[in-house]
Coordinates of C-alpha atoms and ligand atoms in Angstrom, one line a residue:
M1 CA 30.3 0.6 -16.4
K2 CA 26.7 -0.5 -15.7
H3 CA 26.6 -2.3 -12.3
R4 CA 24.5 -5.3 -11.3
T5 CA 24.7 -4.3 -7.7
I6 CA 21.9 -2.0 -6.5
I7 CA 23.4 0.4 -3.9
E8 CA 21.2 2.3 -1.5
P9 CA 21.4 5.9 -2.6
F10 CA 22.0 7.1 1.0
R11 CA 24.5 6.8 3.8
I12 CA 23.2 5.8 7.3
K13 CA 23.6 8.6 9.8
S14 CA 21.5 7.3 12.7
V15 CA 20.8 3.7 13.4
E16 CA 18.0 1.9 15.2
P17 CA 19.2 -1.4 16.8
I18 CA 17.3 -4.6 15.8
G19 CA 16.8 -7.0 18.7
L20 CA 17.9 -10.4 17.4
S21 CA 16.4 -13.5 18.9
T22 CA 16.7 -17.3 18.8
E23 CA 14.2 -19.6 17.1
A24 CA 13.3 -21.0 20.5
E25 CA 12.4 -17.5 21.7
R26 CA 10.4 -16.9 18.6
V27 CA 8.4 -20.1 19.0
E28 CA 7.4 -18.8 22.4
Q29 CA 6.6 -15.3 21.2
L30 CA 4.4 -16.7 18.5
R31 CA 2.5 -18.8 21.0
T32 CA 2.0 -15.8 23.2
A33 CA 0.7 -13.8 20.2
H34 CA -1.8 -16.5 19.4
Y35 CA 0.0 -17.0 16.0
N36 CA -1.2 -13.6 14.9
P37 CA 1.6 -11.2 13.7
F38 CA -0.5 -8.2 14.6
L39 CA -0.3 -9.3 18.2
L40 CA 3.5 -9.5 18.2
R41 CA 5.6 -6.8 19.8
S42 CA 7.7 -4.8 17.4
R43 CA 10.7 -5.4 19.6
D44 CA 10.4 -9.1 19.0
V45 CA 10.5 -8.6 15.2
I46 CA 13.8 -8.7 13.2
I47 CA 12.7 -7.6 9.8
D48 CA 9.3 -6.0 9.7
L49 CA 7.6 -6.3 6.3
M50 CA 4.1 -5.9 7.7
T51 CA 3.6 -2.6 5.8
D52 CA 5.3 0.1 3.8
S53 CA 2.9 2.6 5.4
G54 CA 4.3 5.1 7.9
T55 CA 7.5 3.0 8.2
S56 CA 9.8 5.1 5.9
A57 CA 13.1 6.4 7.2
M58 CA 13.1 10.2 6.9
S59 CA 16.1 12.0 5.4
A60 CA 18.4 14.4 7.2
H61 CA 16.7 17.1 5.3
Q62 CA 13.3 16.1 6.5
W63 CA 14.5 15.9 10.1
A64 CA 16.0 19.4 9.7
G65 CA 12.5 20.4 8.5
V66 CA 11.0 18.9 11.6
M67 CA 13.0 21.5 13.6
E68 CA 11.8 24.2 11.3
G69 CA 8.1 23.3 11.7
D70 CA 5.9 26.3 12.5
E71 CA 3.3 25.2 15.0
A72 CA 1.0 28.2 14.6
Y73 CA -2.7 27.4 14.8
A74 CA -3.5 29.5 11.7
G75 CA -1.4 30.4 8.7
S76 CA 1.7 28.4 9.6
R77 CA 4.7 28.7 7.4
S78 CA 4.9 24.9 7.2
W79 CA 1.4 24.8 5.9
E80 CA 2.3 27.3 3.1
R81 CA 5.2 25.0 2.1
M82 CA 3.1 21.9 2.1
E83 CA 0.2 23.5 0.3
E84 CA 2.6 24.9 -2.4
A85 CA 4.3 21.5 -2.8
I86 CA 1.0 19.8 -3.3
Q87 CA -0.4 22.4 -5.7
E88 CA 2.7 22.3 -7.8
L89 CA 2.6 18.5 -8.0
T90 CA -1.1 18.0 -8.5
G91 CA -2.0 21.2 -10.3
M92 CA -5.0 21.4 -8.0
Q93 CA -5.8 24.6 -6.1
H94 CA -7.6 23.3 -3.0
V95 CA -5.6 21.3 -0.4
L96 CA -7.1 19.8 2.8
P97 CA -4.5 18.4 5.3
T98 CA -5.6 15.3 7.2
H99 CA -3.9 13.0 9.7
Q100 CA -3.8 10.1 7.3
G101 CA -5.3 8.8 4.1
R102 CA -8.5 7.4 5.5
A103 CA -9.4 10.7 7.1
A104 CA -9.3 12.3 3.7
E105 CA -11.4 9.4 2.3
R106 CA -14.0 9.8 5.1
I107 CA -14.3 13.5 4.2
I108 CA -14.6 13.3 0.4
Y109 CA -16.5 9.9 0.2
G110 CA -18.6 10.9 3.1
H111 CA -19.7 13.9 1.1
L112 CA -20.0 12.2 -2.3
G113 CA -21.5 9.0 -0.9
G114 CA -24.8 8.0 0.7
P115 CA -27.4 5.3 0.0
G116 CA -28.0 4.6 -3.7
K117 CA -24.5 6.0 -4.7
V118 CA -22.1 3.8 -6.6
F119 CA -18.2 4.0 -6.5
I120 CA -16.1 2.3 -9.2
S121 CA -12.4 1.5 -8.9
N122 CA -9.6 -0.7 -10.3
T123 CA -9.6 -1.9 -6.7
H124 CA -10.8 0.0 -3.6
F125 CA -8.3 -0.3 -0.8
D126 CA -10.0 -1.7 2.3
T127 CA -10.3 1.6 4.1
T128 CA -11.6 3.2 0.9
R129 CA -14.3 0.5 0.6
A130 CA -15.1 0.8 4.3
N131 CA -15.5 4.6 4.1
I132 CA -17.8 4.3 1.1
E133 CA -19.9 1.4 2.4
F134 CA -20.2 3.2 5.8
T135 CA -22.2 5.9 4.0
G136 CA -24.6 3.3 2.6
A137 CA -23.1 3.5 -0.9
T138 CA -21.8 0.5 -3.0
A139 CA -18.1 0.0 -4.0
I140 CA -17.4 -2.0 -7.2
D141 CA -14.0 -3.3 -8.2
I142 CA -13.2 -3.8 -11.9
P143 CA -9.6 -4.5 -12.4
I144 CA -8.6 -5.8 -15.9
A145 CA -8.9 -9.6 -16.2
E146 CA -5.1 -10.0 -16.4
G147 CA -4.8 -8.4 -12.9
R148 CA -6.7 -11.3 -11.3
D149 CA -4.2 -13.9 -12.6
P150 CA -1.1 -14.0 -10.3
D151 CA 1.0 -15.8 -12.9
L152 CA 0.3 -13.8 -16.0
Q153 CA 2.9 -11.3 -17.2
H154 CA 1.4 -7.9 -18.2
P155 CA 3.1 -4.5 -17.8
F156 CA 0.1 -2.7 -16.2
K157 CA -1.9 -5.3 -14.2
G158 CA -3.2 -2.4 -12.1
N159 CA -5.4 -1.1 -14.9
I160 CA -9.1 -0.6 -14.6
D161 CA -11.3 -2.5 -17.1
L162 CA -12.5 0.4 -19.4
G163 CA -15.2 -1.7 -21.1
A164 CA -16.7 -2.6 -17.8
L165 CA -16.3 1.1 -16.6
D166 CA -18.2 2.4 -19.6
A167 CA -21.0 -0.1 -19.0
L168 CA -21.3 0.7 -15.3
L169 CA -21.2 4.5 -16.0
K170 CA -24.1 4.0 -18.4
K171 CA -26.0 1.8 -16.0
H172 CA -25.6 4.0 -13.0
K173 CA -25.8 7.4 -14.7
G174 CA -26.6 10.1 -12.2
S175 CA -25.7 8.0 -9.2
V176 CA -22.0 7.5 -9.5
G177 CA -20.3 9.0 -6.4
A178 CA -16.8 8.8 -8.1
V179 CA -14.5 6.7 -10.1
I180 CA -11.3 6.1 -8.1
L181 CA -8.1 4.9 -9.7
T182 CA -5.7 3.5 -7.1
V183 CA -2.1 4.0 -8.3
T184 CA -0.4 1.7 -7.8
N185 CA -3.1 -0.8 -7.2
N186 CA -2.2 -2.0 -3.6
S187 CA -4.8 -4.7 -3.2
G188 CA -4.1 -6.0 -6.7
G189 CA -0.5 -6.6 -5.8
G190 CA 1.1 -3.2 -6.0
Q191 CA 0.7 -3.3 -9.8
P192 CA 1.0 -0.1 -11.9
V193 CA -1.7 1.7 -13.9
S194 CA -0.7 3.0 -17.4
M195 CA -1.2 6.6 -18.5
A196 CA -3.3 5.4 -21.4
N197 CA -5.6 3.6 -19.0
A198 CA -5.9 6.7 -16.7
E199 CA -6.6 8.8 -19.8
G200 CA -9.3 6.3 -20.9
A201 CA -10.9 6.3 -17.5
S202 CA -10.8 10.1 -17.3
A203 CA -12.4 10.5 -20.8
L204 CA -15.2 8.1 -19.9
C205 CA -15.9 10.0 -16.6
R206 CA -16.0 13.3 -18.5
H207 CA -18.4 11.8 -21.1
H208 CA -20.7 10.4 -18.5
G209 CA -20.4 13.3 -16.1
A210 CA -18.9 11.3 -13.2
P211 CA -16.1 12.7 -10.8
F212 CA -12.7 11.1 -11.4
F213 CA -10.3 10.7 -8.4
L214 CA -6.9 9.3 -7.9
D215 CA -5.9 7.4 -4.7
C216 CA -2.3 8.6 -5.3
C217 CA -0.4 7.3 -2.3
R218 CA 2.1 5.4 -4.5
I219 CA 2.0 7.8 -7.5
A220 CA 5.8 8.2 -7.6
E221 CA 6.3 4.4 -7.8
N222 CA 3.6 4.2 -10.5
S223 CA 5.4 6.9 -12.5
W224 CA 8.6 4.8 -12.5
F225 CA 6.7 2.0 -14.2
V226 CA 5.0 4.3 -16.7
Q227 CA 8.3 5.8 -17.7
H228 CA 10.0 2.4 -18.1
R229 CA 7.1 0.4 -19.6
E230 CA 4.8 2.7 -21.6
E231 CA 5.6 3.8 -25.1
G232 CA 5.9 7.5 -25.5
M233 CA 6.6 8.1 -21.8
E234 CA 10.3 7.5 -21.7
G235 CA 11.1 11.2 -22.4
L236 CA 9.2 12.5 -19.4
S237 CA 10.6 12.8 -15.8
Y238 CA 8.8 10.9 -13.1
R239 CA 7.4 14.1 -11.7
Q240 CA 6.1 15.1 -15.2
I241 CA 4.4 11.7 -15.5
A242 CA 2.7 12.2 -12.1
Q243 CA 1.7 15.7 -13.1
R244 CA 0.2 14.5 -16.3
M245 CA -1.8 11.9 -14.4
F246 CA -3.1 14.4 -11.9
A247 CA -4.1 16.6 -14.7
L248 CA -6.7 14.0 -15.7
A249 CA -8.4 14.0 -12.3
D250 CA -11.0 16.1 -10.5
G251 CA -9.3 15.4 -7.1
A252 CA -6.9 13.1 -5.3
V253 CA -6.6 11.5 -1.9
M254 CA -3.2 10.7 -0.5
S255 CA -1.9 8.7 2.4
A256 CA 1.4 10.6 2.9
K257 CA 2.6 7.6 4.8
K258 CA 3.7 6.0 1.6
D259 CA 5.2 8.2 -1.2
A260 CA 5.5 11.4 0.9
L261 CA 8.2 9.5 2.9
V262 CA 6.8 10.4 6.3
N263 CA 5.5 8.5 9.3
M264 CA 2.1 10.1 9.6
G265 CA -0.1 12.4 7.4
G266 CA -2.4 12.7 4.4
F267 CA -4.4 15.1 2.3
L268 CA -7.3 15.6 0.0
T269 CA -6.8 17.9 -3.0
L270 CA -9.6 19.2 -5.3
R271 CA -10.2 21.4 -8.3
D272 CA -13.7 22.4 -7.7
E273 CA -14.2 25.3 -5.3
A274 CA -17.7 24.5 -4.1
L275 CA -16.8 20.9 -3.4
A276 CA -13.7 22.0 -1.6
E277 CA -15.8 24.4 0.5
A278 CA -18.2 21.6 1.5
C279 CA -15.3 19.3 2.4
T280 CA -13.6 22.1 4.4
N281 CA -16.6 22.2 6.7
L282 CA -16.1 18.5 7.5
L283 CA -12.3 19.0 7.8
I284 CA -12.8 21.7 10.5
I285 CA -15.3 19.6 12.4
T286 CA -13.4 16.3 12.3
E287 CA -9.7 17.0 11.7
G288 CA -8.8 20.6 12.5
F289 CA -8.5 24.1 11.1
T290 CA -7.8 24.5 7.4
T291 CA -4.1 25.3 7.7
Y292 CA -3.2 22.2 9.7
G293 CA -6.2 19.8 9.6
G294 CA -4.9 16.7 11.3
L295 CA -1.2 17.6 11.3
S296 CA 1.5 19.3 13.3
G297 CA 3.6 22.0 11.6
R298 CA 6.6 19.7 11.7
D299 CA 4.7 16.9 9.9
M300 CA 3.7 19.3 7.1
E301 CA 7.3 20.4 6.7
A302 CA 8.4 16.8 6.4
I303 CA 5.7 16.0 3.8
A304 CA 6.6 19.0 1.7
I305 CA 10.2 17.8 1.6
G306 CA 9.3 14.1 1.1
L307 CA 7.1 14.9 -1.9
E308 CA 10.3 16.4 -3.5
E309 CA 12.6 13.6 -2.5
V310 CA 10.4 10.8 -3.7
F311 CA 10.7 11.8 -7.3
D312 CA 14.5 11.7 -7.2
P313 CA 15.4 9.3 -10.1
Y314 CA 18.1 7.6 -8.1
Y315 CA 15.8 7.0 -5.2
L316 CA 13.0 5.6 -7.4
D317 CA 15.4 3.3 -9.3
Y318 CA 16.7 1.9 -6.1
R319 CA 13.2 1.6 -4.7
I320 CA 11.7 -0.4 -7.6
R321 CA 14.8 -2.3 -8.4
S322 CA 15.3 -3.5 -4.8
T323 CA 11.7 -4.7 -4.5
T324 CA 12.2 -6.5 -7.8
F325 CA 15.5 -7.9 -6.5
L326 CA 13.7 -9.6 -3.6
G327 CA 11.0 -10.9 -5.9
E328 CA 13.5 -12.3 -8.5
K329 CA 15.5 -14.0 -5.7
L330 CA 12.3 -15.8 -4.5
H331 CA 11.4 -16.7 -8.0
E332 CA 14.8 -18.2 -8.6
V333 CA 14.3 -20.6 -5.6
G334 CA 10.9 -21.6 -6.9
V335 CA 8.6 -19.6 -4.6
P336 CA 5.2 -19.0 -6.4
L337 CA 4.6 -15.3 -6.7
M338 CA 2.4 -12.6 -8.1
R339 CA 4.3 -11.5 -11.2
P340 CA 5.6 -9.1 -12.4
I341 CA 6.8 -7.7 -9.1
G342 CA 5.0 -4.6 -8.1
G343 CA 6.4 -1.4 -6.6
H344 CA 6.1 -1.7 -2.8
A345 CA 5.8 -5.3 -2.0
V346 CA 6.3 -8.9 -3.0
Y347 CA 3.2 -11.1 -2.9
I348 CA 3.5 -14.8 -2.4
D349 CA 0.9 -17.3 -3.6
S350 CA 0.6 -19.5 -0.5
K351 CA -2.0 -21.7 -2.1
R352 CA 0.6 -22.9 -4.6
L353 CA 3.4 -22.9 -2.0
Y354 CA 1.4 -25.2 0.3
P355 CA -1.0 -27.1 -1.9
H356 CA -1.6 -29.6 0.9
I357 CA -3.1 -26.9 3.2
P358 CA -6.7 -26.2 2.1
P359 CA -8.1 -22.6 2.3
H360 CA -10.0 -23.3 5.5
E361 CA -6.8 -24.2 7.2
Y362 CA -5.3 -20.9 6.1
P363 CA -2.1 -21.6 4.1
G364 CA -1.2 -17.9 4.2
Q365 CA -1.2 -17.8 8.0
A366 CA 1.0 -20.9 8.0
L367 CA 3.6 -19.1 5.9
V368 CA 3.4 -15.9 8.0
C369 CA 4.1 -18.0 11.1
E370 CA 6.9 -20.0 9.4
L371 CA 8.6 -16.8 8.4
Y372 CA 8.5 -15.4 11.9
K373 CA 9.6 -18.7 13.5
L374 CA 12.6 -19.2 11.1
A375 CA 13.8 -15.6 10.9
G376 CA 11.8 -13.1 12.9
I377 CA 10.3 -11.8 9.6
R378 CA 6.9 -10.2 10.0
S379 CA 4.5 -10.3 7.1
V380 CA 0.7 -10.2 6.5
E381 CA -1.8 -12.8 5.2
I382 CA -4.0 -11.4 2.5
G383 CA -6.3 -14.3 1.9
S384 CA -9.1 -16.1 3.7
V385 CA -8.1 -14.8 7.2
M386 CA -8.5 -11.3 5.9
F387 CA -11.4 -11.7 3.4
G388 CA -13.0 -15.1 4.1
T389 CA -16.6 -15.2 5.2
Y390 CA -18.9 -17.9 6.5
A391 CA -21.7 -19.6 4.7
P392 CA -25.0 -20.2 6.6
D393 CA -23.8 -23.7 7.5
G394 CA -20.7 -22.3 9.1
S395 CA -18.3 -23.4 6.4
L396 CA -15.7 -21.0 5.2
V397 CA -16.2 -19.1 1.9
P398 CA -12.6 -18.6 1.0
S399 CA -11.1 -15.5 -0.6
A400 CA -10.2 -15.7 -4.3
M401 CA -6.5 -15.7 -3.6
E402 CA -4.3 -16.8 -0.6
L403 CA -1.6 -14.2 -0.7
V404 CA 1.1 -13.2 1.8
R405 CA 2.5 -9.7 1.4
L406 CA 6.1 -8.7 2.1
A407 CA 5.9 -4.9 2.0
I408 CA 9.2 -3.1 1.9
P409 CA 9.5 0.0 4.1
R410 CA 11.2 2.9 2.2
R411 CA 14.9 3.5 2.8
V412 CA 14.9 1.3 5.9
Y413 CA 16.5 -2.1 5.1
T414 CA 19.8 -2.7 3.3
Q415 CA 20.6 -5.3 0.7
S416 CA 21.9 -7.7 3.4
H417 CA 18.5 -7.5 5.2
I418 CA 16.8 -8.4 1.9
E419 CA 19.2 -11.3 1.3
Y420 CA 18.5 -12.6 4.7
V421 CA 14.8 -12.7 3.8
A422 CA 15.6 -14.4 0.5
E423 CA 17.7 -17.0 2.3
T424 CA 14.9 -17.8 4.7
F425 CA 12.8 -18.8 1.7
E426 CA 15.3 -21.4 0.7
E427 CA 14.4 -23.1 4.0
I428 CA 10.7 -22.5 3.5
M429 CA 11.0 -24.3 0.2
R430 CA 13.0 -27.2 1.7
T431 CA 10.5 -27.8 4.4
R432 CA 7.3 -26.9 2.6
D433 CA 5.8 -30.4 2.8
R434 CA 5.9 -30.3 6.6
A435 CA 4.0 -27.0 7.0
K436 CA 0.8 -27.3 8.9
G437 CA -2.4 -25.3 8.7
F438 CA -4.2 -23.3 11.4
R439 CA -7.6 -23.0 12.9
I440 CA -9.2 -19.8 14.3
V441 CA -10.1 -20.2 18.0
K442 CA -11.3 -16.6 18.7
E443 CA -12.4 -13.8 16.3
P444 CA -14.3 -10.5 16.4
R445 CA -17.1 -9.9 14.0
F446 CA -15.3 -7.3 11.8
L447 CA -11.8 -7.1 10.5
R448 CA -10.9 -10.3 12.2
H449 CA -7.3 -10.5 10.9
F450 CA -6.2 -7.8 13.4
T451 CA -7.1 -9.6 16.6
A452 CA -8.1 -13.2 15.8
H453 CA -6.4 -16.0 17.8
F454 CA -5.1 -19.1 16.0
E455 CA -3.9 -22.5 16.9
P456 CA -1.7 -24.8 14.8
L457 CA -3.4 -27.9 13.6
P458 CA -1.8 -31.2 14.8
Ligands
F0G1 N1 -5.3 3.9 0.0 C1 -4.3 2.9 -0.3 C2 -4.1 2.4 -1.7 C3 -3.6 2.4 0.8 O1 -2.7 1.5 0.6 C4 -3.9 2.9 2.1 C5 -3.1 2.3 3.3 C6 -4.8 3.9 2.3 C7 -5.5 4.3 1.2 C8 -5.2 4.4 3.6 O2 -4.2 5.2 4.1 O3 -3.4 4.1 6.2 O4 -3.0 6.5 5.7 O5 -5.2 5.8 6.3 N2 -2.5 1.3 3.2 C9 -1.7 0.6 4.3 C10 -1.1 -0.7 3.8 C11 -2.4 0.5 5.6 O6 -0.5 -1.4 4.7 O7 -1.2 -1.0 2.7 P1 -4.0 5.4 5.7

């Protein structure tokens, strides 16, 4: 029998209580946090969908690994396990352990970057872009046109535009720092990248002599989509698909906080020995010695195990199907979404949900606050609060889209938690006409979404 019901492929052995609250209490918490979810205390949140990064539940096997962690400064056994796991998966010889993804980005893009250099990606994640721009280099995003349309159905909306890539590689010949394929494409809605697209990008890079990198923090989730949606890939295992994609690249950067199923960690992996040597110098200066970098032995142990577990077909089926489950439920009640649903998150189009709230009154922030008030759900605005800028006359230059992200932590919430989220959206839809916009009353110069204060408009 083929079941409709998606069951979590694990039993719960240890539980973390959720502090429930009343709507009146949450109204107060929201006011205290200046209507910014980043300023809420975790203990006041019921379902935390702020990020899927570092929020995974580790398995019993990983926790056992934590006890096995070898904390030696040099040549730790846990390092050997992690290095071997990464070499086996990526086929790359040189592994540099870092405390999280952005530390690996700083090392490699710090080395390859600099004034006059150009980096090209399907979409640079914000820390990637920041690390590149910090060196004085330029970061250019070229997702396929279909990826920019939230409504359009396409199996691989995370793809890079190969025509534009070819043109840019010609135009900037000799000054391309790297081409970076982000799989899945987080900023583009958690959308997958096809193997054919990765092959195309890799071939163009070879042809024009540019380094080709993967930002592979959700590579296992991407492999699920490739196997299920791309012709000729159905016979390969998820791990084989990932290995085939790694084989196309010169190096990869990973935030282990995603598909390595751990709470902290990352790495950089490279084929070229001279490049690895240069990066190792930076690793030692800024992270730590080569056999631990930014990590404890116990972290490395948990990463080695997580990189195995994440390719379990039953886990990946549950993972992708449960994210889709939430997306489909919201679609059924008429919530405007980015579709198809990506791997790690559901993205809501708040511009269409609240057409009466203009971008300069932040419709995404309005939804984020409603979700918290009604149900204690924490989410993140990815729109004009995060990316908006000001014109010289002080008016807002809005972001292209007004999205709200519901990111799903791995192995953390059960189906009833997800149903609770879906039910909340029924109320959001019933009361959508009454939602009010916000204004910013205090903001820092950079990355304002983290600390800005808001006030509801009357
Ligand atoms: N690359 C991608 C595609 C990411 O999604 C992230 C983090 C990073 C790099 C940086 O990794 O956080 O370990 O330094 N994304 C998190 C998120 C923060 O919520 O999407 P990090």
